[in-house]
Backbone as CSV, one residue per row, in Angstrom:
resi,resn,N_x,N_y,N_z,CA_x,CA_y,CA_z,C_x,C_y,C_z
1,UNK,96.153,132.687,95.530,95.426,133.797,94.938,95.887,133.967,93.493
2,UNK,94.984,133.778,92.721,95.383,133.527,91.287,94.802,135.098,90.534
3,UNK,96.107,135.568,90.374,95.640,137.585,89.898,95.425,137.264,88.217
4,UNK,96.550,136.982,87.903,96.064,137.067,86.712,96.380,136.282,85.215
5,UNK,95.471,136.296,83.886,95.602,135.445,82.963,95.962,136.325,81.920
6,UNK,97.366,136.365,81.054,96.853,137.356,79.603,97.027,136.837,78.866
7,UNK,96.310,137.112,77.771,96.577,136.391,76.394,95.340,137.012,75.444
8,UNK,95.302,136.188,74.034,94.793,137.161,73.174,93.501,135.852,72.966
9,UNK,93.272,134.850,73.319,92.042,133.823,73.243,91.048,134.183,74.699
10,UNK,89.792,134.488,73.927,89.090,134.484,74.932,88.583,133.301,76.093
11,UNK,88.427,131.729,75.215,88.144,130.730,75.524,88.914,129.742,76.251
12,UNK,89.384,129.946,77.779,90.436,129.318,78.081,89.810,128.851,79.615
13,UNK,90.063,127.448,79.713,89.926,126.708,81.050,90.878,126.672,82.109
14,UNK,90.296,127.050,83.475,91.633,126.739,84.292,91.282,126.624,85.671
15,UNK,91.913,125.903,86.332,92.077,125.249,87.524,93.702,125.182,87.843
16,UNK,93.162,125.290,89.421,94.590,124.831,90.401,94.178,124.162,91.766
17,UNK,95.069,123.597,92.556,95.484,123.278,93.703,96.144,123.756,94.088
18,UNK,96.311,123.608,95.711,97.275,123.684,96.248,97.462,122.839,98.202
19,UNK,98.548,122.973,98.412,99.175,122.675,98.986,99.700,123.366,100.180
20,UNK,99.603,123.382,101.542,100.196,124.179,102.639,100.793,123.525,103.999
21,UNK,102.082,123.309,103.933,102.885,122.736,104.973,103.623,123.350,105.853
22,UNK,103.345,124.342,107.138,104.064,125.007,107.534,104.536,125.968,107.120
23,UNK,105.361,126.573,106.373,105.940,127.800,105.603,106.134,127.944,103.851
24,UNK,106.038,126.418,103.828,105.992,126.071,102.572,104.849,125.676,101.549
25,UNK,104.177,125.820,100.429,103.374,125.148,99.643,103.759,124.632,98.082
26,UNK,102.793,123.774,97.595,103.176,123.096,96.578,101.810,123.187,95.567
27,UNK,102.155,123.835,94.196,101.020,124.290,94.055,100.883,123.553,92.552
28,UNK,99.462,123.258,91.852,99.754,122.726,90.574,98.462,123.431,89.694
29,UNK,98.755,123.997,88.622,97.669,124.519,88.035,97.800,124.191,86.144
30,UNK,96.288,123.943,85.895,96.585,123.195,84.569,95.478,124.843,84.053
31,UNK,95.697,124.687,82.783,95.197,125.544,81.089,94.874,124.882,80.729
32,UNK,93.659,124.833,80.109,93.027,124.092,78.470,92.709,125.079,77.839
33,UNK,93.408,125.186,76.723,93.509,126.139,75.349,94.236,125.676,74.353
34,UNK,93.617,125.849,73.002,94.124,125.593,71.889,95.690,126.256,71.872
35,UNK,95.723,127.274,71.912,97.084,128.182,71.901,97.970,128.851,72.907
36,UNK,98.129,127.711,73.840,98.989,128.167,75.159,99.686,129.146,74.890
37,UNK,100.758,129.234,73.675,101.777,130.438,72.775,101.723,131.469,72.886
38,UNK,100.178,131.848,73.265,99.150,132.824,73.021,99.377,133.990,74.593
39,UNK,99.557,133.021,75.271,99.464,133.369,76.728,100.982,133.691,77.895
40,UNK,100.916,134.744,79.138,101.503,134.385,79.733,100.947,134.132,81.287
41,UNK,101.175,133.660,82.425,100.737,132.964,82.916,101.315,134.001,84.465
42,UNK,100.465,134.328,85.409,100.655,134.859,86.251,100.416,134.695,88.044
43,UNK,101.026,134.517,88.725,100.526,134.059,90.000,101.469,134.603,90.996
44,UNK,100.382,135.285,91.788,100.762,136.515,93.449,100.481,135.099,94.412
45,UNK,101.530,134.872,95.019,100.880,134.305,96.716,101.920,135.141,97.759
46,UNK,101.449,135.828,99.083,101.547,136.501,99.489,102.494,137.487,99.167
47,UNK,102.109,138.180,97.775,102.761,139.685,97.482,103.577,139.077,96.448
48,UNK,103.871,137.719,96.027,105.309,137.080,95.472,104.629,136.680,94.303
49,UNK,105.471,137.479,93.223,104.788,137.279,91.669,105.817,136.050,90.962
50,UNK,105.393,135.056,90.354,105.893,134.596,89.534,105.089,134.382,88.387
51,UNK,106.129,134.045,86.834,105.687,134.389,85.731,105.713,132.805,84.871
52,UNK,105.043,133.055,84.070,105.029,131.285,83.330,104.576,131.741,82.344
53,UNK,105.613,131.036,80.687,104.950,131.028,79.545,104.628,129.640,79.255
54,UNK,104.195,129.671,77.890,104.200,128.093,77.511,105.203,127.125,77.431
55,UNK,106.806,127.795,77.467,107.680,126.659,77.740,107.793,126.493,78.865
56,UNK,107.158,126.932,79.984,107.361,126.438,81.232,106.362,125.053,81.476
57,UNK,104.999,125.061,80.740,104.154,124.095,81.173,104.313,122.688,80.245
58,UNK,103.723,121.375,81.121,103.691,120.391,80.307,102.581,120.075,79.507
59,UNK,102.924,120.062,78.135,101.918,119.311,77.149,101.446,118.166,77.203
60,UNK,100.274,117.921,77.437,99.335,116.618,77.814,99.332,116.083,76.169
61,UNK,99.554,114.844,76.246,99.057,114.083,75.099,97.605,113.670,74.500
62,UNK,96.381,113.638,75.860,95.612,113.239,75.143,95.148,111.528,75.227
63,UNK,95.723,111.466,75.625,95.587,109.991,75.806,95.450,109.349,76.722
64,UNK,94.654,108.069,76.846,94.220,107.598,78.620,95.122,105.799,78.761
65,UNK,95.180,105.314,79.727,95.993,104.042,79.881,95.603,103.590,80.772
66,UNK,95.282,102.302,80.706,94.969,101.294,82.017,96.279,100.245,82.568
67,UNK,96.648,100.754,83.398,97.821,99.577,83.870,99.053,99.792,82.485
68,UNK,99.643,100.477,82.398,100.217,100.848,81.243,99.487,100.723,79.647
69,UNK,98.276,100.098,79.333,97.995,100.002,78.324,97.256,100.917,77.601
70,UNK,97.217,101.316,76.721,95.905,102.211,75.766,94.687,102.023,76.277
71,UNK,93.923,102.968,76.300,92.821,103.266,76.427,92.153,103.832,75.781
72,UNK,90.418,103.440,75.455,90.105,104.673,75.128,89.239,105.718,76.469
73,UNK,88.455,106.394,76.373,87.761,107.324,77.419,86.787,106.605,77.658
74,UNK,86.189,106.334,77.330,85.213,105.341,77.562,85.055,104.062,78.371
75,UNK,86.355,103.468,78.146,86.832,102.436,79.245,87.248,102.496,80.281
76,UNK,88.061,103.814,80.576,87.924,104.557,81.623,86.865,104.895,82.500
77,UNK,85.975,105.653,81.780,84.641,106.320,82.058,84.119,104.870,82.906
78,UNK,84.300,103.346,82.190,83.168,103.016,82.360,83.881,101.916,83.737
79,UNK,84.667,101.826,84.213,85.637,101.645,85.308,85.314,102.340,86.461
80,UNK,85.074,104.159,86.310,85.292,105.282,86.995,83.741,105.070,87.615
81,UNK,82.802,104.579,86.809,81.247,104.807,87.140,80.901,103.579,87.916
82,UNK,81.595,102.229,87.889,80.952,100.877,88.602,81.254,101.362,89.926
83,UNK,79.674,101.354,90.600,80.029,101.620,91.982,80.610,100.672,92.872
84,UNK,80.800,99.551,92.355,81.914,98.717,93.024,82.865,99.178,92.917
85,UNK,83.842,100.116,92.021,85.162,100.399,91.996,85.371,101.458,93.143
86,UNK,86.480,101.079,93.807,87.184,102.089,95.221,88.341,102.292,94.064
87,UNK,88.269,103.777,93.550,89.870,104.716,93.078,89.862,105.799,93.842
88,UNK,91.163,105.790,93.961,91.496,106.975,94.110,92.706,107.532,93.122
89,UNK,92.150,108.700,92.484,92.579,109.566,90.931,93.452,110.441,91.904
90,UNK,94.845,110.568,91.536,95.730,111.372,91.865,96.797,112.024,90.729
91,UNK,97.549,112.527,90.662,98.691,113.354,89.722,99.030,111.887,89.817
92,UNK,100.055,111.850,88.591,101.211,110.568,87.904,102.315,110.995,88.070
93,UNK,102.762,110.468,89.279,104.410,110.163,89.948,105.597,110.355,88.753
94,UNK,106.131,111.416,88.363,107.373,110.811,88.015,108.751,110.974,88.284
95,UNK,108.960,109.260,88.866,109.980,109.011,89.881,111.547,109.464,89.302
96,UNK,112.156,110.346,90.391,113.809,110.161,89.385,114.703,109.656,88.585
97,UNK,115.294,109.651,87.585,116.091,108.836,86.916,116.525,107.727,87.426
98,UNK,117.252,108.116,88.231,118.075,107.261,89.204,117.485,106.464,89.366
99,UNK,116.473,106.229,89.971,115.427,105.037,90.523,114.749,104.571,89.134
100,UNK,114.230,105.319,88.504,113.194,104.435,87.016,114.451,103.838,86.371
101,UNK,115.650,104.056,85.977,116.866,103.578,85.763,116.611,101.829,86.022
102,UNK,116.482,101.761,87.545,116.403,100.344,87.667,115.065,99.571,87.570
103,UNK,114.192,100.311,87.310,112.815,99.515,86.878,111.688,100.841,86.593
104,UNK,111.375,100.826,85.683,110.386,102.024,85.478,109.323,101.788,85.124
105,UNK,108.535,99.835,85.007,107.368,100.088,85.434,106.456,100.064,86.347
106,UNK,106.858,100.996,88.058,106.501,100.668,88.990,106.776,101.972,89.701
107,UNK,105.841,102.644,90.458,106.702,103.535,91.369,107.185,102.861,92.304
108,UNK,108.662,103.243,92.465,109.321,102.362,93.554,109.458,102.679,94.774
109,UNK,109.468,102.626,95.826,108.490,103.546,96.624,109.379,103.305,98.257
110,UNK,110.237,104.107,99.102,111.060,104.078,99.837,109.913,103.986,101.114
111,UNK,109.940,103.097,102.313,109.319,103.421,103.540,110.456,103.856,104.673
112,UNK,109.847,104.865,105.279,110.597,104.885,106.187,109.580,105.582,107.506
113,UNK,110.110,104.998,108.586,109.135,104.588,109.716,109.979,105.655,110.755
114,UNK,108.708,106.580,111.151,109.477,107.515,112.047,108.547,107.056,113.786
115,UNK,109.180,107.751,114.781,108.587,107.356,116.085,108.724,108.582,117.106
116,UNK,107.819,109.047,117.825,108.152,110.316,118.643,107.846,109.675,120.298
117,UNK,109.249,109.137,120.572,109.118,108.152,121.809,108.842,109.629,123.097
118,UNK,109.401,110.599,122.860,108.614,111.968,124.450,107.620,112.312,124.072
119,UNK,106.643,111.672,122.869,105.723,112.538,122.566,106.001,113.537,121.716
120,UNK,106.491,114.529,121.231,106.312,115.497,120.636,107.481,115.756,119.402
121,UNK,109.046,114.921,119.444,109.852,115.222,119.202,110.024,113.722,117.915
122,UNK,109.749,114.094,116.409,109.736,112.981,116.004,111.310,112.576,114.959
123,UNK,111.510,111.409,115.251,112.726,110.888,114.502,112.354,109.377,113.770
124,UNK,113.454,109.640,112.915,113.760,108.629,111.627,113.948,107.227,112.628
125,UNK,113.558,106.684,112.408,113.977,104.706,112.768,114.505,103.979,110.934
126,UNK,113.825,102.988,111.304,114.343,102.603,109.715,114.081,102.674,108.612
127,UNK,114.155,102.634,107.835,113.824,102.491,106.348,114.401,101.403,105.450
128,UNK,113.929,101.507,104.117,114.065,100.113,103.179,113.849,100.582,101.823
129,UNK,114.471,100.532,101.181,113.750,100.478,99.492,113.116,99.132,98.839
130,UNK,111.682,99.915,97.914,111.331,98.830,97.097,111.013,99.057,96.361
131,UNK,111.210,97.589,94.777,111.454,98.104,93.718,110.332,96.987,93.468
132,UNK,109.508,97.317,92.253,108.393,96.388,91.199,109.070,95.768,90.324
133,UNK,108.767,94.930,89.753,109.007,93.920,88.570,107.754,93.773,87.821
134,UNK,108.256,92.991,86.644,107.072,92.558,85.811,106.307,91.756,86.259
135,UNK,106.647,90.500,87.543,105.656,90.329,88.297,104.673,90.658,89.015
136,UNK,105.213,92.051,89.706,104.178,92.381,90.498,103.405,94.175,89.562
137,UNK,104.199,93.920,88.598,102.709,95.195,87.956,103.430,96.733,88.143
138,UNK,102.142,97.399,88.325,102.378,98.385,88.720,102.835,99.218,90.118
139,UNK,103.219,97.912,90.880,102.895,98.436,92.328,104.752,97.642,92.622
140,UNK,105.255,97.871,94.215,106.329,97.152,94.182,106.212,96.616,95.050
141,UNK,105.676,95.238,95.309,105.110,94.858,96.362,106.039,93.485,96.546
142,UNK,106.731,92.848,97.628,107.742,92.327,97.939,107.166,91.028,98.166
143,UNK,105.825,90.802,98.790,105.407,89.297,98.570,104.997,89.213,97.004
144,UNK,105.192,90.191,96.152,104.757,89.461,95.097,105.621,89.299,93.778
145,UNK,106.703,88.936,94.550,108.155,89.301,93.140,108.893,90.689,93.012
146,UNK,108.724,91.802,94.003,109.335,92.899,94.164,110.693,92.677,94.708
147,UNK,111.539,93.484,94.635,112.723,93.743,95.261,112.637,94.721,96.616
148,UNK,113.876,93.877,97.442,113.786,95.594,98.188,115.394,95.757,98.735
149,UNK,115.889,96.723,99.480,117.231,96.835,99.872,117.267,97.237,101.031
150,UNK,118.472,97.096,101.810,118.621,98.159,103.388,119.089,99.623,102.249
151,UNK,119.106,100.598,103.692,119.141,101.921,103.423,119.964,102.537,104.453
152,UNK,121.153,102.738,103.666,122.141,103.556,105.403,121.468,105.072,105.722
153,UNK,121.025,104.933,107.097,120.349,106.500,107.030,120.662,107.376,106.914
154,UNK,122.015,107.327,107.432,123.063,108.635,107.133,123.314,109.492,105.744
155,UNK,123.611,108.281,104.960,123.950,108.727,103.850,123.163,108.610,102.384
156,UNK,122.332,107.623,102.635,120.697,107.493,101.692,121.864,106.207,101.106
157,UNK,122.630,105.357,101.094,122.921,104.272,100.565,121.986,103.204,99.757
158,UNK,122.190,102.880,99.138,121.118,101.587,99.326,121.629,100.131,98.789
159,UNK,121.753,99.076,98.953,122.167,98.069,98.671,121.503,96.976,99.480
160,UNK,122.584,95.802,99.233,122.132,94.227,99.936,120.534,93.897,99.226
161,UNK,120.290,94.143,97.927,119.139,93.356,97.554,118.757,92.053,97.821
162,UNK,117.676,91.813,98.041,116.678,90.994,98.316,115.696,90.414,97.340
163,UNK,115.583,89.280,97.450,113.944,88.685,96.726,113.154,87.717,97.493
164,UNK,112.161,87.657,97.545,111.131,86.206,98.156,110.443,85.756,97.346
165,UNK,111.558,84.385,97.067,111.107,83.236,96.046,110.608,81.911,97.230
166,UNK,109.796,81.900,96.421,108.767,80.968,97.080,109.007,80.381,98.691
167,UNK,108.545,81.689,99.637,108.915,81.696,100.586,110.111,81.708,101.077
168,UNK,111.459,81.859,100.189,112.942,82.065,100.926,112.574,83.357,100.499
169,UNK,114.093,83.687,101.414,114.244,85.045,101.188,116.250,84.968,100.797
170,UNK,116.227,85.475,99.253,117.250,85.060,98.310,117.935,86.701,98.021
171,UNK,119.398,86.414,97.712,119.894,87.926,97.586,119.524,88.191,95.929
172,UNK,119.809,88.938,95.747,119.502,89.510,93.976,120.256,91.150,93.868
173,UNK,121.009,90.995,93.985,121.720,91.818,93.391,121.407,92.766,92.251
174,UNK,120.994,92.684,91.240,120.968,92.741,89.642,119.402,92.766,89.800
175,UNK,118.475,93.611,89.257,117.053,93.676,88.715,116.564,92.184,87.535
176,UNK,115.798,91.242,88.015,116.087,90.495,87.468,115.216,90.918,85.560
177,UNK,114.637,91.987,85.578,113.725,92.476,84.371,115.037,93.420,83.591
178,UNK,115.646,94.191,83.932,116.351,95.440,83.418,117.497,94.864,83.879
179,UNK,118.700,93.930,84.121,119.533,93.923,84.519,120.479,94.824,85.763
180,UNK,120.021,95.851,85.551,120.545,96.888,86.637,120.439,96.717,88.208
181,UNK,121.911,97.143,88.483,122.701,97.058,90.084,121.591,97.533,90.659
182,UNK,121.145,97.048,91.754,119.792,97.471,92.489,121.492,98.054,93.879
183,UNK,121.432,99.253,93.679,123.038,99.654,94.576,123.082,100.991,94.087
184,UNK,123.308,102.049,94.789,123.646,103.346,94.562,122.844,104.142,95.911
185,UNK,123.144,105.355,95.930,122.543,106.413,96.802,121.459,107.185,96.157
186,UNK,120.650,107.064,96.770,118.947,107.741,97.087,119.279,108.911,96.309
187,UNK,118.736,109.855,95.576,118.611,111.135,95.581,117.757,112.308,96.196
188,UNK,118.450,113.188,96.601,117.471,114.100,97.448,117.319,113.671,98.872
189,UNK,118.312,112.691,98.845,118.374,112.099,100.522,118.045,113.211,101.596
190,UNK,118.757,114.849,102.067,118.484,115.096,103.456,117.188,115.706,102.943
191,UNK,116.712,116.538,101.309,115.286,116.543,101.310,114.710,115.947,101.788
192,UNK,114.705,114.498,101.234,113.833,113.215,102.122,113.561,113.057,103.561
193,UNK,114.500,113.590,104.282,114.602,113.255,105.796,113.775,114.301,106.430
194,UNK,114.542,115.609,105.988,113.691,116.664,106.813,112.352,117.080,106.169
195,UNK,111.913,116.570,104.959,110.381,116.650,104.879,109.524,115.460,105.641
196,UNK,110.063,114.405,105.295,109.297,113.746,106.598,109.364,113.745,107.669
197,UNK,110.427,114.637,108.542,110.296,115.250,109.614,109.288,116.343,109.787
198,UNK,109.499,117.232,109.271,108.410,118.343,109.000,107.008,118.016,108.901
199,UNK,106.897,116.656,108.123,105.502,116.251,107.577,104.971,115.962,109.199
200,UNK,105.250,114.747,110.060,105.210,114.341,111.034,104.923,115.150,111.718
201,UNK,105.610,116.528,111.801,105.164,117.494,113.113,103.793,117.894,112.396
202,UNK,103.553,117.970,111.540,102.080,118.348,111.254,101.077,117.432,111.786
203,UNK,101.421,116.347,111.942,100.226,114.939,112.878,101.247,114.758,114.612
204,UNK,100.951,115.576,115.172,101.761,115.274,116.725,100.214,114.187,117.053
205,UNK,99.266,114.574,116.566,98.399,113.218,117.589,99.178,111.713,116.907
206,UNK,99.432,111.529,116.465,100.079,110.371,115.738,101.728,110.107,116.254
207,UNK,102.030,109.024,117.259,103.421,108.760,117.570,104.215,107.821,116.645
208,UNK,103.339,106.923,115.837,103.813,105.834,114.992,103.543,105.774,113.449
209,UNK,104.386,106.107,112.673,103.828,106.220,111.548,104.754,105.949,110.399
210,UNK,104.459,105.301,109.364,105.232,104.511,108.142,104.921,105.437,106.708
211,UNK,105.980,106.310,106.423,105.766,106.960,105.168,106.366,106.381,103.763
212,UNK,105.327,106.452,102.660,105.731,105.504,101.991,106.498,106.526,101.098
213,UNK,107.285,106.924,100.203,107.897,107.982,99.793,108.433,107.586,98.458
214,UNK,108.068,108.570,97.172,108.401,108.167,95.827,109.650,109.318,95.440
215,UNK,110.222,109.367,95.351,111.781,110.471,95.647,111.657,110.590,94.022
216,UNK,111.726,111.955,93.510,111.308,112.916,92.358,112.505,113.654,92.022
217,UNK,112.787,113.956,90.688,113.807,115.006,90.488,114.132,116.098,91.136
218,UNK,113.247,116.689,91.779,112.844,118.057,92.263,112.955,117.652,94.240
219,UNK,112.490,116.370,94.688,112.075,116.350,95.834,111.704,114.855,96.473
220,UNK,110.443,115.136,96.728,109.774,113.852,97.150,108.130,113.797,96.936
221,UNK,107.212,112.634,96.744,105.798,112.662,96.683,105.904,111.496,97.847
222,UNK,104.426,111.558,98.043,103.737,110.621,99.361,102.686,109.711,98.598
223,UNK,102.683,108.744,98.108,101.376,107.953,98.271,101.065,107.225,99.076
224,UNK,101.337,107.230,100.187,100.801,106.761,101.221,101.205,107.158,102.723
225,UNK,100.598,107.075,103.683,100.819,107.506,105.176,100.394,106.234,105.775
226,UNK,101.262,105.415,106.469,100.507,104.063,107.368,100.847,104.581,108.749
227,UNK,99.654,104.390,109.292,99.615,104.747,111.030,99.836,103.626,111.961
228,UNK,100.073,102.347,111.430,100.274,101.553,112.091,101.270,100.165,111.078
229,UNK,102.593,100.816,110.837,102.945,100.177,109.951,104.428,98.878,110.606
230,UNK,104.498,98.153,109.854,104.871,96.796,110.925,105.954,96.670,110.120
231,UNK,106.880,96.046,110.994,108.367,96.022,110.304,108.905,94.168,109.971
232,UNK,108.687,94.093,108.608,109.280,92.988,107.466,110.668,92.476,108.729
233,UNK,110.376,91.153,108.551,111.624,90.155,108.826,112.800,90.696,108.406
234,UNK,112.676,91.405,106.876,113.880,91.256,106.233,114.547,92.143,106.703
235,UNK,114.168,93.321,107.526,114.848,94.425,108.308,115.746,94.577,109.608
236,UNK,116.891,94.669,108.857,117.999,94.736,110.442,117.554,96.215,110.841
237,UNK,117.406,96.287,112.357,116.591,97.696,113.439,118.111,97.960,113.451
238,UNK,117.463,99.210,113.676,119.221,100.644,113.463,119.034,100.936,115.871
239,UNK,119.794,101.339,115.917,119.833,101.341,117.546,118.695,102.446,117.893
240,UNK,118.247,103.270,117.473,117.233,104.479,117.331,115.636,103.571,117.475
241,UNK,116.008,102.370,116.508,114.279,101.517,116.254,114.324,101.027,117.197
242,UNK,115.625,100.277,117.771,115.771,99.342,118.840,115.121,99.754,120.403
243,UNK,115.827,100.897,120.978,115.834,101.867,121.836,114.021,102.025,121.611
244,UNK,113.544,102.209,120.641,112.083,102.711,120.881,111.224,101.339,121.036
245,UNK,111.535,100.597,120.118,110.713,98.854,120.530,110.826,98.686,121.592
246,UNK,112.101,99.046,122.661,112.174,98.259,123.904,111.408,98.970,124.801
247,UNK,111.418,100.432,124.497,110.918,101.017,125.440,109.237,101.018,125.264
248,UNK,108.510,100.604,123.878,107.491,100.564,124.156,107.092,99.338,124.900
249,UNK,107.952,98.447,124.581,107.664,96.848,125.065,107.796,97.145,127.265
250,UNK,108.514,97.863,127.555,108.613,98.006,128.945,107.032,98.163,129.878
């Protein structure tokens, strides 16, 4: 419930979203105005006022990019209109230090595969980190020159890098683009855990499911949900994955 706008420009654009997970929401609302300065920024959700000036919001540049490159609007536009193109236009990820540290042109993107073997009660199985290279673009995709690591669940660890060069599967230590230790602990680790716990109880029709997870200064984002997601060779099963494979296999 958006109460109210003040400021001294009459001419001002605005939109929001939002977001509702159980007790919690996540909300994002943009201004177009010459003189944000001008303004302060007001928002009630149930009875709860918070306040926003212009140093609270981010300044847009203005500018459009394809695959990291310049754009103009037009090339965009004319991408956005071929009805052959399948996009999907979402907010722009930006991933924690920690993680862009070791490669930042890629969201690097953590899976971790939960299972609700009574039905109703869902838990963590394994997980993996993966990281992009200049091979594989914008994406971090592991058959295509990506990195990836184990992940101690306990403690959000991550190490034992990986690569698949031409069909082996080779250690790599070291980012082979940025030099940097592909080795350190996750940030926002038990965030991470108990929102994708939380997330999960929101789909109980769903027992099997692979969240792909971009871990944020603040938290975590989702670009993706797999409902039927299959577990890489390169993954040693924790006794939790084990225990549930066998028992579905029975």
């Amino acid at each position: 419930n958006m109460q109210k706008l003040t400021g001294t420009e009459a001419n001002v654009k605005w939109s929001s979203a939002g977001l509702v997970l159980s007790n919690n929401m996540a909300m994002r609302f943009g201004v177009a105005t010459a003189k944000p300065e001008n303004y302060t920024y007001e928002i009630t959700i149930s009875g709860r006022t918070t306040v926003f000036t212009h140093e609270d919001l981010v300044e847009e540049d203005g500018k459009y990019y394809l695959n990291h490159v310049e754009a103009t609007k037009e090339q965009v536009l004319e991408i956005l209109d071929d009805a052959d193109s399948q996009y999907l236009i979402t907010e722009y990820i930006q991933q924690h230090p920690v993680i862009n540290k070791i490669y930042s042109g890629a969201v690097n993107t953590l899976r971790i595969i939960t299972f609700m073997k009574d039905g109703k009660t869902p838990e963590i199985g394994n997980a993996y980190m993966r990281f992009g290279s200049e091979k594989t673009g914008a994406v971090d995709n592991m058959g295509a020159g990506g990195m990836f690591v184990q992940v101690d669940m306990e403690t959000g660890r991550f190490y034992n890098g990986k690569i698949i060069t031409e069909n082996s599967i080779l250690p790599c230590s070291n980012h082979p683009d940025t030099g940097e230790l592909i080795e350190g602990y996750l940030p926002n680790w038990d965030i991470v855990k108990q929102g994708i716990i939380d997330l999960n109880l929101e789909v109980p029709q769903l027992e099997y499911l692979g969240f792909d997870v971009a871990i944020t200064e603040d938290g975590m984002k989702l670009p993706e949900i797999n409902r039927a997601p299959g577990y890489p060779k390169i993954e040693t099963f924790n006794r939790p994955t084990i225990d549930y494979l066998l028992y579905k296999r029975a």
